[in-house]
PDB file of C-alpha atoms in Angstrom:
ATOM      1  CA  UNK A   1      44.997  26.850  24.639  1.00  0.00           C
ATOM      2  CA  UNK A   2      44.511  23.250  23.570  1.00  0.00           C
ATOM      3  CA  UNK A   3      44.938  22.203  19.933  1.00  0.00           C
ATOM      4  CA  UNK A   4      41.863  20.472  18.525  1.00  0.00           C
ATOM      5  CA  UNK A   5      42.202  18.687  15.200  1.00  0.00           C
ATOM      6  CA  UNK A   6      44.998  18.038  12.735  1.00  0.00           C
ATOM      7  CA  UNK A   7      45.171  21.206  10.612  1.00  0.00           C
ATOM      8  CA  UNK A   8      48.608  22.084  12.042  1.00  0.00           C
ATOM      9  CA  UNK A   9      50.073  18.628  12.757  1.00  0.00           C
ATOM     10  CA  UNK A  10      53.081  19.272  10.494  1.00  0.00           C
ATOM     11  CA  UNK A  11      54.034  22.573  12.176  1.00  0.00           C
ATOM     12  CA  UNK A  12      56.929  22.213  14.599  1.00  0.00           C
ATOM     13  CA  UNK A  13      57.995  24.831  17.162  1.00  0.00           C
ATOM     14  CA  UNK A  14      61.172  24.112  19.148  1.00  0.00           C
ATOM     15  CA  UNK A  15      61.120  20.439  18.096  1.00  0.00           C
ATOM     16  CA  UNK A  16      57.500  19.936  19.247  1.00  0.00           C
ATOM     17  CA  UNK A  17      54.690  19.252  16.782  1.00  0.00           C
ATOM     18  CA  UNK A  18      51.314  20.931  17.131  1.00  0.00           C
ATOM     19  CA  UNK A  19      49.421  17.650  17.496  1.00  0.00           C
ATOM     20  CA  UNK A  20      45.788  17.227  18.484  1.00  0.00           C
ATOM     21  CA  UNK A  21      45.555  17.650  22.271  1.00  0.00           C
ATOM     22  CA  UNK A  22      48.814  19.601  22.646  1.00  0.00           C
ATOM     23  CA  UNK A  23      48.845  22.819  24.631  1.00  0.00           C
ATOM     24  CA  UNK A  24      50.088  26.057  23.094  1.00  0.00           C
ATOM     25  CA  UNK A  25      51.333  29.225  24.758  1.00  0.00           C
ATOM     26  CA  UNK A  26      50.248  32.376  22.913  1.00  0.00           C
ATOM     27  CA  UNK A  27      51.448  35.983  23.210  1.00  0.00           C
ATOM     28  CA  UNK A  28      49.314  38.924  22.171  1.00  0.00           C
ATOM     29  CA  UNK A  29      52.313  41.261  22.413  1.00  0.00           C
ATOM     30  CA  UNK A  30      54.668  39.426  20.030  1.00  0.00           C
ATOM     31  CA  UNK A  31      55.202  40.727  16.519  1.00  0.00           C
ATOM     32  CA  UNK A  32      53.869  38.345  13.862  1.00  0.00           C
ATOM     33  CA  UNK A  33      55.982  37.523  10.794  1.00  0.00           C
ATOM     34  CA  UNK A  34      55.381  35.364   7.743  1.00  0.00           C
ATOM     35  CA  UNK A  35      55.555  31.694   8.697  1.00  0.00           C
ATOM     36  CA  UNK A  36      54.617  32.214  12.354  1.00  0.00           C
ATOM     37  CA  UNK A  37      51.822  30.140  13.845  1.00  0.00           C
ATOM     38  CA  UNK A  38      49.017  32.400  15.066  1.00  0.00           C
ATOM     39  CA  UNK A  39      45.667  32.184  16.795  1.00  0.00           C
ATOM     40  CA  UNK A  40      42.986  33.917  14.757  1.00  0.00           C
ATOM     41  CA  UNK A  41      39.384  34.557  15.701  1.00  0.00           C
ATOM     42  CA  UNK A  42      37.008  34.243  12.757  1.00  0.00           C
ATOM     43  CA  UNK A  43      33.225  34.185  12.998  1.00  0.00           C
ATOM     44  CA  UNK A  44      33.427  33.783  16.800  1.00  0.00           C
ATOM     45  CA  UNK A  45      35.658  30.694  16.504  1.00  0.00           C
ATOM     46  CA  UNK A  46      39.373  30.389  17.173  1.00  0.00           C
ATOM     47  CA  UNK A  47      41.724  28.694  14.745  1.00  0.00           C
ATOM     48  CA  UNK A  48      45.466  28.107  14.720  1.00  0.00           C
ATOM     49  CA  UNK A  49      47.183  28.514  11.351  1.00  0.00           C
ATOM     50  CA  UNK A  50      50.430  29.761   9.857  1.00  0.00           C
ATOM     51  CA  UNK A  51      50.465  33.436   8.925  1.00  0.00           C
ATOM     52  CA  UNK A  52      51.441  35.063   5.638  1.00  0.00           C
ATOM     53  CA  UNK A  53      50.922  38.673   4.594  1.00  0.00           C
ATOM     54  CA  UNK A  54      50.618  39.054   0.825  1.00  0.00           C
ATOM     55  CA  UNK A  55      50.122  42.726  -0.004  1.00  0.00           C
ATOM     56  CA  UNK A  56      46.750  43.780   1.439  1.00  0.00           C
ATOM     57  CA  UNK A  57      45.731  40.149   1.987  1.00  0.00           C
ATOM     58  CA  UNK A  58      46.466  37.879   4.956  1.00  0.00           C
ATOM     59  CA  UNK A  59      46.590  34.162   4.268  1.00  0.00           C
ATOM     60  CA  UNK A  60      46.143  31.727   7.156  1.00  0.00           C
ATOM     61  CA  UNK A  61      47.336  28.374   5.934  1.00  0.00           C
ATOM     62  CA  UNK A  62      47.266  24.907   7.448  1.00  0.00           C
ATOM     63  CA  UNK A  63      50.386  22.791   7.789  1.00  0.00           C
ATOM     64  CA  UNK A  64      48.864  19.325   7.784  1.00  0.00           C
ATOM     65  CA  UNK A  65      49.206  15.900   6.237  1.00  0.00           C
ATOM     66  CA  UNK A  66      45.396  16.007   5.870  1.00  0.00           C
ATOM     67  CA  UNK A  67      44.753  17.582   2.457  1.00  0.00           C
ATOM     68  CA  UNK A  68      41.152  18.502   3.328  1.00  0.00           C
ATOM     69  CA  UNK A  69      42.379  21.637   5.136  1.00  0.00           C
ATOM     70  CA  UNK A  70      42.525  24.741   2.964  1.00  0.00           C
ATOM     71  CA  UNK A  71      43.930  28.259   3.412  1.00  0.00           C
ATOM     72  CA  UNK A  72      41.798  31.082   4.785  1.00  0.00           C
ATOM     73  CA  UNK A  73      42.055  34.422   2.987  1.00  0.00           C
ATOM     74  CA  UNK A  74      41.415  37.664   4.857  1.00  0.00           C
ATOM     75  CA  UNK A  75      41.226  41.124   3.337  1.00  0.00           C
ATOM     76  CA  UNK A  76      40.346  44.521   4.766  1.00  0.00           C
ATOM     77  CA  UNK A  77      36.646  43.630   4.655  1.00  0.00           C
ATOM     78  CA  UNK A  78      36.991  40.311   6.503  1.00  0.00           C
ATOM     79  CA  UNK A  79      35.544  39.941   9.970  1.00  0.00           C
ATOM     80  CA  UNK A  80      38.442  38.445  11.898  1.00  0.00           C
ATOM     81  CA  UNK A  81      41.490  39.261  13.954  1.00  0.00           C
ATOM     82  CA  UNK A  82      44.895  37.847  14.739  1.00  0.00           C
ATOM     83  CA  UNK A  83      44.746  37.239  18.490  1.00  0.00           C
ATOM     84  CA  UNK A  84      48.372  36.273  19.069  1.00  0.00           C
ATOM     85  CA  UNK A  85      51.510  34.416  18.076  1.00  0.00           C
ATOM     86  CA  UNK A  86      52.154  30.832  19.199  1.00  0.00           C
ATOM     87  CA  UNK A  87      55.362  30.869  21.243  1.00  0.00           C
ATOM     88  CA  UNK A  88      55.534  27.347  22.595  1.00  0.00           C
ATOM     89  CA  UNK A  89      53.994  23.884  22.291  1.00  0.00           C
ATOM     90  CA  UNK A  90      53.595  21.778  25.427  1.00  0.00           C
ATOM     91  CA  UNK A  91      52.696  18.114  25.622  1.00  0.00           C
ATOM     92  CA  UNK A  92      49.381  17.300  27.213  1.00  0.00           C
ATOM     93  CA  UNK A  93      50.230  15.151  30.248  1.00  0.00           C
ATOM     94  CA  UNK A  94      46.823  13.474  30.049  1.00  0.00           C
ATOM     95  CA  UNK A  95      47.592  12.284  26.511  1.00  0.00           C
ATOM     96  CA  UNK A  96      50.787  10.437  27.525  1.00  0.00           C
TER      97      UNK A  96
END
């Protein structure tokens, strides 16, 4: 997948930031823990955010220097799913 936007530009995986235009490698089979970056599908759109389980609630929070991004709260009635865990960030060769 290709990162679009700056909602995760402060998240670093293996010394690589999740900058706009970066590629990410995602695994559907990996277990997701608090603090992991995940791909979530909400209202037929994909988003990449950091994951936190808080009781019966899941919080998907941005890690950005842009304060306009806000957390997304999901409960048992929310229409969304966690599609996978971000394993790796790759630089976009076209952006170099």
